[in-house]
mmCIF file of C-alpha atoms in Angstrom:
data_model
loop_
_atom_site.group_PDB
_atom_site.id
_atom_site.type_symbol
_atom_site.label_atom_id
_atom_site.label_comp_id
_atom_site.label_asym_id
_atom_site.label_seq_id
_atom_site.Cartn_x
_atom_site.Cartn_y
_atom_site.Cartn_z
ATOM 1 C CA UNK A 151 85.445 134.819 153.980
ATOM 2 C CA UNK A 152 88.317 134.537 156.255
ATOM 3 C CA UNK A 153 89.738 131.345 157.336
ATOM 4 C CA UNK A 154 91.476 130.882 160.317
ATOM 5 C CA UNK A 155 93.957 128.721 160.656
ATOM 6 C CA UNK A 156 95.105 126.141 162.897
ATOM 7 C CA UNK A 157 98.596 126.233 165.200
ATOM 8 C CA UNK A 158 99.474 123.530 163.063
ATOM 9 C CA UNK A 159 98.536 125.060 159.977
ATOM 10 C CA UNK A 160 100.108 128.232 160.906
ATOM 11 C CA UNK A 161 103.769 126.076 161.439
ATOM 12 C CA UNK A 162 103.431 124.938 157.965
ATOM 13 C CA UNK A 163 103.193 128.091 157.128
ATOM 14 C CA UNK A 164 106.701 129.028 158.461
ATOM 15 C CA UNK A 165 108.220 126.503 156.776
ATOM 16 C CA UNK A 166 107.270 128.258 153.570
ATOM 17 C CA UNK A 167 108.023 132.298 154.964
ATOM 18 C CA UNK A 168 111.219 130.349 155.665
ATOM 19 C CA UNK A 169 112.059 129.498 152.110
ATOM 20 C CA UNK A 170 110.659 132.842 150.733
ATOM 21 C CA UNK A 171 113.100 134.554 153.606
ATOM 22 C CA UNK A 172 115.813 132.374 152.136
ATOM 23 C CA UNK A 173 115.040 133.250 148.786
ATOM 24 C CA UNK A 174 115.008 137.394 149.316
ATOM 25 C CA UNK A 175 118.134 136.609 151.296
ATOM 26 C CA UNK A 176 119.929 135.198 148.204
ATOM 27 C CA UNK A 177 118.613 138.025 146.162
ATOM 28 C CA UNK A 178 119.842 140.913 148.117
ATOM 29 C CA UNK A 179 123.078 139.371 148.933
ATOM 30 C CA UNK A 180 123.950 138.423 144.682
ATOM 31 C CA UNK A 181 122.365 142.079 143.936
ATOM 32 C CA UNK A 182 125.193 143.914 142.851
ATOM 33 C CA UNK A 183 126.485 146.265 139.933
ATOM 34 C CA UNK A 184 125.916 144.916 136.764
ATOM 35 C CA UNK A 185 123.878 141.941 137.941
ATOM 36 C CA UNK A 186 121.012 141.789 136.074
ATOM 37 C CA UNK A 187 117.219 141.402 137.078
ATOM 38 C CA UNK A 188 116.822 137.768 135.218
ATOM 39 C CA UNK A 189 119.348 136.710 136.951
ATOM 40 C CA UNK A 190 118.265 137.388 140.598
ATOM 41 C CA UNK A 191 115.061 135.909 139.371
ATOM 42 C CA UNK A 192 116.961 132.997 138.268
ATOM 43 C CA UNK A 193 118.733 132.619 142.260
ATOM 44 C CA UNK A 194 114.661 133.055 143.459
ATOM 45 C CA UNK A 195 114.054 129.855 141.023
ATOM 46 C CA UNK A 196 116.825 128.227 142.287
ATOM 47 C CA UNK A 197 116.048 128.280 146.275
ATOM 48 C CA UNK A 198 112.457 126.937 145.048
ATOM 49 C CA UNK A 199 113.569 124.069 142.979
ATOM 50 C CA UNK A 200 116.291 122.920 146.026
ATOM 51 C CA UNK A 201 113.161 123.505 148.817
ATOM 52 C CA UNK A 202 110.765 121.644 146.409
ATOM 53 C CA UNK A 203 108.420 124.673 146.516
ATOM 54 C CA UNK A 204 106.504 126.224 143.542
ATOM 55 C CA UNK A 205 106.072 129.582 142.914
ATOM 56 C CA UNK A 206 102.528 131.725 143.283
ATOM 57 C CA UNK A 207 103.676 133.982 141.480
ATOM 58 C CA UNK A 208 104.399 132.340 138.048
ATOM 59 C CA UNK A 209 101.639 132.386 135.560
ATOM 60 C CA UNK A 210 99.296 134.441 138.488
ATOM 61 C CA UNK A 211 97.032 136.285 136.474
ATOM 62 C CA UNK A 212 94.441 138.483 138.448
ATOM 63 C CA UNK A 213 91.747 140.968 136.673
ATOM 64 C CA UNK A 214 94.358 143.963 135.841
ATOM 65 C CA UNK A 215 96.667 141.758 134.208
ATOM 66 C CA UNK A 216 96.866 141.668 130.732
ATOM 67 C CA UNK A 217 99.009 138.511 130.280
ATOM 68 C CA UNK A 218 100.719 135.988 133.245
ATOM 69 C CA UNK A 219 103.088 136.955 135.610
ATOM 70 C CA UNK A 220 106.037 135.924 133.652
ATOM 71 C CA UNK A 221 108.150 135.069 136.431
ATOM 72 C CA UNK A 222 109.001 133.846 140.468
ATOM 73 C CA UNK A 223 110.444 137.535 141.582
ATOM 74 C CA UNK A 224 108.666 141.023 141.244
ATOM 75 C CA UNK A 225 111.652 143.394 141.192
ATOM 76 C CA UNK A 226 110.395 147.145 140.810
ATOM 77 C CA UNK A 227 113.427 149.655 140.602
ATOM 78 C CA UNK A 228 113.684 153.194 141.474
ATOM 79 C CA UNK A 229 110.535 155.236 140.609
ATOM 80 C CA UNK A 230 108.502 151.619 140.334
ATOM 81 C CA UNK A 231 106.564 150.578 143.330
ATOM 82 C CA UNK A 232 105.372 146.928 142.999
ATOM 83 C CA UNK A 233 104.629 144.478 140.492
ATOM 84 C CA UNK A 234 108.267 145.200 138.318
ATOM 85 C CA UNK A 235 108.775 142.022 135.827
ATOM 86 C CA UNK A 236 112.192 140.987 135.960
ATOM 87 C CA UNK A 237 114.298 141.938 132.623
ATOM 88 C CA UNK A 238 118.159 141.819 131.209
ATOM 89 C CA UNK A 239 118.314 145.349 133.301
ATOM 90 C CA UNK A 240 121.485 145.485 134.824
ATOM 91 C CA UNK A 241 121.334 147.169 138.064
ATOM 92 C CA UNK A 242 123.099 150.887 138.283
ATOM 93 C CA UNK A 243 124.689 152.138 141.035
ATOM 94 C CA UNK A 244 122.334 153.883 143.749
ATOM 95 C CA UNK A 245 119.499 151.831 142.659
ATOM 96 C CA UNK A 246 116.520 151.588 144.784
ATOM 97 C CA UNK A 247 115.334 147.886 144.449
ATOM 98 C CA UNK A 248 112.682 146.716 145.938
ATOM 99 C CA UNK A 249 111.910 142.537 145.965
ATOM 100 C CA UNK A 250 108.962 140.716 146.481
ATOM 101 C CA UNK A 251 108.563 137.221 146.480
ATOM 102 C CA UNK A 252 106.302 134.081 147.323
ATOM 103 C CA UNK A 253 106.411 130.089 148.284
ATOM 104 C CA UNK A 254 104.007 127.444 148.555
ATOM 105 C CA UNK A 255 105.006 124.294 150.168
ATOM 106 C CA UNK A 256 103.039 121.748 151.012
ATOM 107 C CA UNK A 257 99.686 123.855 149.851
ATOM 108 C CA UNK A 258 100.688 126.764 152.202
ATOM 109 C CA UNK A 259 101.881 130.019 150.739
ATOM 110 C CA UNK A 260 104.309 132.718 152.152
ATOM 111 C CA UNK A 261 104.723 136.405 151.051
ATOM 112 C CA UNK A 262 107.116 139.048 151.720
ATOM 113 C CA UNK A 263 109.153 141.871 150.262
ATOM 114 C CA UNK A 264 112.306 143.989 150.913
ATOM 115 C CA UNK A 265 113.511 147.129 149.734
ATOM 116 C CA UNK A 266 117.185 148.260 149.732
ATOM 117 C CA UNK A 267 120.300 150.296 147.542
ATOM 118 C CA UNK A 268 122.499 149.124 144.967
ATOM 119 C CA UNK A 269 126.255 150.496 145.445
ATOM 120 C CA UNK A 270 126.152 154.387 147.000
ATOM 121 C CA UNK A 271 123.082 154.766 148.808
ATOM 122 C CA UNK A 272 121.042 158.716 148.357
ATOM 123 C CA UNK A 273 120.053 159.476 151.728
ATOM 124 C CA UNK A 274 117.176 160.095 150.801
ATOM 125 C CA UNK A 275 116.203 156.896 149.668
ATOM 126 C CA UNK A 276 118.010 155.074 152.989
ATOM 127 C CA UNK A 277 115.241 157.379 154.774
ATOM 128 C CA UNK A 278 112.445 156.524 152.400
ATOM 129 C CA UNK A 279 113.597 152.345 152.727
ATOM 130 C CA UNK A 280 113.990 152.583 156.625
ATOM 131 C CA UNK A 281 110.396 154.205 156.829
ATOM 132 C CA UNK A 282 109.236 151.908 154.554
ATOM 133 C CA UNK A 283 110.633 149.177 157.581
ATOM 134 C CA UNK A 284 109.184 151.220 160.155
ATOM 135 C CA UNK A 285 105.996 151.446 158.838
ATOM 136 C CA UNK A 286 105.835 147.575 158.471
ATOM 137 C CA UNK A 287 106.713 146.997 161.931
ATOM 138 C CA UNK A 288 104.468 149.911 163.320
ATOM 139 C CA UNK A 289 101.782 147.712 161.195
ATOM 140 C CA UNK A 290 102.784 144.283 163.156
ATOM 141 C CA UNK A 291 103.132 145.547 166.516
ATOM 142 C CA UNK A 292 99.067 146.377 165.767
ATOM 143 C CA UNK A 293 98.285 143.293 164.335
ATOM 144 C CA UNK A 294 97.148 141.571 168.208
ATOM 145 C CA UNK A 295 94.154 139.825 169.522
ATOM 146 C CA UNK A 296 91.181 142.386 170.769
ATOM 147 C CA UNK A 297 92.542 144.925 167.689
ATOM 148 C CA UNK A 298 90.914 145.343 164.434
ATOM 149 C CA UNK A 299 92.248 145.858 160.505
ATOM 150 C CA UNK A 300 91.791 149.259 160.987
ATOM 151 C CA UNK A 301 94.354 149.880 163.515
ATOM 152 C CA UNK A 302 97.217 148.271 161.336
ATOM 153 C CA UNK A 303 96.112 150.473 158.748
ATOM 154 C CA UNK A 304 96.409 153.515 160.883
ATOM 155 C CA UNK A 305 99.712 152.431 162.259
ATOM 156 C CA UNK A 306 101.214 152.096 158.835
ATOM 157 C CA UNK A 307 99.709 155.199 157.250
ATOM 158 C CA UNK A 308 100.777 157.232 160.420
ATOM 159 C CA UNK A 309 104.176 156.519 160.082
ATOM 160 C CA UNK A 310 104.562 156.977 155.855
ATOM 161 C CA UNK A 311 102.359 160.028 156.277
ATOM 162 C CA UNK A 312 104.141 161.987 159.190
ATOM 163 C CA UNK A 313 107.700 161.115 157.252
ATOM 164 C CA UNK A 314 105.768 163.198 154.065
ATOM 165 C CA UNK A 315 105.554 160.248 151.908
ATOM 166 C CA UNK A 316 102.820 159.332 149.526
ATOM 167 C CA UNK A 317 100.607 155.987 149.946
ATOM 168 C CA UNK A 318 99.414 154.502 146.570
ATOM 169 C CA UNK A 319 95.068 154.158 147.090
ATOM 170 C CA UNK A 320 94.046 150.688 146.213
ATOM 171 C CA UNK A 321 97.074 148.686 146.860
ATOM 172 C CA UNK A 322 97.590 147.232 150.659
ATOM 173 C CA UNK A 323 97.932 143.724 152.201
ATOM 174 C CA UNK A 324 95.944 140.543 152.488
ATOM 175 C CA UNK A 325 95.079 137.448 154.076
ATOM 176 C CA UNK A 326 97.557 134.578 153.475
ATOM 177 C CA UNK A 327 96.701 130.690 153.298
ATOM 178 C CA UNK A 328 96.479 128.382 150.904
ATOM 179 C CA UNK A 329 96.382 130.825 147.972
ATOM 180 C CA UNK A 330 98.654 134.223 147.893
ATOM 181 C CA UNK A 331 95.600 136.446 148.102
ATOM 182 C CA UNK A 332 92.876 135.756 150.467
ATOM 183 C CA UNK A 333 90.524 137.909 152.573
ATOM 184 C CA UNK A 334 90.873 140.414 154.210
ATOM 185 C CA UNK A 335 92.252 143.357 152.983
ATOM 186 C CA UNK A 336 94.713 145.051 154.798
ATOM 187 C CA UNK A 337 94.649 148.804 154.391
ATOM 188 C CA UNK A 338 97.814 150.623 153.877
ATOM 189 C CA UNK A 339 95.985 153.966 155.668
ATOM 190 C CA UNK A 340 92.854 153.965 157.800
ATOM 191 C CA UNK A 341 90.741 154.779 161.236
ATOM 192 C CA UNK A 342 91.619 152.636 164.517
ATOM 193 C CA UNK A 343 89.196 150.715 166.012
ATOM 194 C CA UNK A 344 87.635 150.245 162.412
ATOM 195 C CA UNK A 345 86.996 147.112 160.526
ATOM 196 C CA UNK A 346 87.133 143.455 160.975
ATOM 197 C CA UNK A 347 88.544 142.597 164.625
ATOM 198 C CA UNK A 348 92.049 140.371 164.614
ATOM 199 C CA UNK A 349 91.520 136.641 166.127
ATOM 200 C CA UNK A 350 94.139 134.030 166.447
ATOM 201 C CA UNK A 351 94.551 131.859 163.703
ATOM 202 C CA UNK A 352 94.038 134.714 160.953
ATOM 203 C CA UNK A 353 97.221 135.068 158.960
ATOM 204 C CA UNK A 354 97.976 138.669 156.892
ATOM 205 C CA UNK A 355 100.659 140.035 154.264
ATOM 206 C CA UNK A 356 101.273 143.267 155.670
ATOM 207 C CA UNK A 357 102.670 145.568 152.994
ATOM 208 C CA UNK A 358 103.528 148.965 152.968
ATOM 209 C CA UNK A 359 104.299 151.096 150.134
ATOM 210 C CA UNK A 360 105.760 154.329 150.133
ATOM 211 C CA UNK A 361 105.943 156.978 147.311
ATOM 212 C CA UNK A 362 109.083 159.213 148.141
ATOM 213 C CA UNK A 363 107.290 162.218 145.718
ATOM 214 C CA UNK A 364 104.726 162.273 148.864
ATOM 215 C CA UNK A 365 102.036 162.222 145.959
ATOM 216 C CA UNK A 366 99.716 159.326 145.827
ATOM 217 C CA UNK A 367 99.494 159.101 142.274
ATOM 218 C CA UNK A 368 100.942 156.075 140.504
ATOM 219 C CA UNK A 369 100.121 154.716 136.752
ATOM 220 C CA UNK A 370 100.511 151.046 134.897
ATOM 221 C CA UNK A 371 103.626 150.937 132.845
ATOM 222 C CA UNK A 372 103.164 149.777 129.455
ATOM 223 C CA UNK A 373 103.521 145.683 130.437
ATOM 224 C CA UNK A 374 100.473 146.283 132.217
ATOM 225 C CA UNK A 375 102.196 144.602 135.671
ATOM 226 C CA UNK A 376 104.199 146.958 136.846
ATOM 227 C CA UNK A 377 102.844 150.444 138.814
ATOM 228 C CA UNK A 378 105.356 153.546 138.787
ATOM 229 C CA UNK A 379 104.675 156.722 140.617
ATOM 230 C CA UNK A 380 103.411 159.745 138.687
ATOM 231 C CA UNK A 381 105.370 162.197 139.803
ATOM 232 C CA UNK A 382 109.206 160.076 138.810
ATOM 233 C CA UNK A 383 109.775 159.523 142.797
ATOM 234 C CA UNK A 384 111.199 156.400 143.761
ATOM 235 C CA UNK A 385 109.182 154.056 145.679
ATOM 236 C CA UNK A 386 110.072 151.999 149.000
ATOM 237 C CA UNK A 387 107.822 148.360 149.367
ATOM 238 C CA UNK A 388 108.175 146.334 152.942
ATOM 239 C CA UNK A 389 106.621 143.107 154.004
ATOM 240 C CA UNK A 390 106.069 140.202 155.627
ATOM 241 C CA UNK A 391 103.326 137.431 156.164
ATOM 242 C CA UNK A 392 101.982 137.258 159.615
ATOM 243 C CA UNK A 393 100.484 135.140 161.905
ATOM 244 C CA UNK A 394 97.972 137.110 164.707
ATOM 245 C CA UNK A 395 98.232 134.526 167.886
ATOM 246 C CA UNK A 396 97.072 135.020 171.520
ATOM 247 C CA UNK A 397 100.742 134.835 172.457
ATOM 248 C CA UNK A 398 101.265 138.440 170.135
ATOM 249 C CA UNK A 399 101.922 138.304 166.120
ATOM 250 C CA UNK A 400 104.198 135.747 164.801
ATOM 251 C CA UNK A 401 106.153 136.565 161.601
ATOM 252 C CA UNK A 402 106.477 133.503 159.265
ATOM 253 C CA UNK A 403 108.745 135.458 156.505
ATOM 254 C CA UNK A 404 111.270 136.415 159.144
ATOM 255 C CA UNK A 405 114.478 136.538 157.546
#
């Protein structure tokens, strides 16, 4: 069932993108060299604890999992597309890092996720992380009144597609609210004009994720959280939470 929400609901809401765009801000700016991935977790923790927000992630334990999301920050390196547990990994130069982070404040959660290089960038991955932004906005520019799911997932999966990249089945975005994962899902690939239609008040994580391989095929590492791409690629993840309003879609993670 899909709630929508209210226009004050929906400013709430920004109030907690704001501290999860604060939080991803703090991350990207402290990741460095040498900086390990418990301690940009740690900097996550902190912005939480001075916003007095909690953490969605912590403890979240869907079907797949085998054990509780052990911490605030998924941080999925090189060939590892989402769900990466932070560890005492120290990050390498030309890393490809890619963050993704929630907030709930005052009941209302936010969701969103950045991808970007450590030290000396490959070009290749600066072209697979700026598609990986493309895509996301090509996915928000659909996401208006009169449109339907389908057409965000069509945007997105146009844009990873015709770069030659790879789109991981199964794994897309979702309605945002008071818990992190509410209906509907939000296809990284499909048909326009297919699905449920967009209203105002309805309020999405769109996420794409990008395979750099161009294979689809991607496998649970041995933690049973993270998911790493089959063929060794790096991976590229973008996204924000999003608000679909008569006056055009408002993005509550904006950092």
């Amino acid at each position: 069932m899909v709630e929508l929400k209210t226009d004050t609901s929906i400013d709430a809401m920004y109030e907690a993108g704001q501290v999860v765009g604060r939080a991803l801000t703090a991350v990207r700016e402290a990741a460095a060299v040498g900086v390990s991935l418990l301690e940009l977790d740690e900097i996550a923790h902190q912005v939480l604890r001075d916003a007095g927000a909690r953490s969605p992630f912590l403890g979240y334990r869907p079907s797949f999992a085998p054990t509780p999301f052990p911490a605030v920050l998924c941080a999925s390196v090189n060939n590892a597309i989402v769900h990466g547990i932070p560890t005492a990994y120290r990050l390498r130069d030309g890393d490809l890092v890619s963050m993704d982070f929630g907030a709930e404040l005052g009941g209302w959660v936010g969701d969103s996720a950045t991808s970007f290089i450590v030290g000396r960038p490959r070009a290749a991955d600066v072209r697979l992380v700026e598609t990986a932004d493309r895509a996301l906005a090509a996915g928000i520019a659909a996401a208006v009144v009169g449109n339907r799911i389908g057409d965000i997932a069509h945007a997105i999966g146009t844009v990873c597609r015709s770069a030659g990249y790879g789109i991981p089945d199964g794994f897309g975005g979702h309605g945002v609210g008071r818990r992190m994962h509410e209906d509907p899902a939000v296809p990284n690939e499909g048909r326009p004009g297919r699905g449920l239609p967009l209203r105002h008040g309805m309020v999405i994580a769109i996420e794409p994720m990008l395979i750099g391989g161009g294979t689809d095929g991607y496998h649970a590492a041995p933690d049973g959280w993270t998911l790493r791409t089959d063929d060794g690629s790096r991976a590229a993840h973008a996204e924000h939470t999003v608000a679909i309003t008569d006056a055009g879609p408002r993005i509550l993670t904006a950092r």
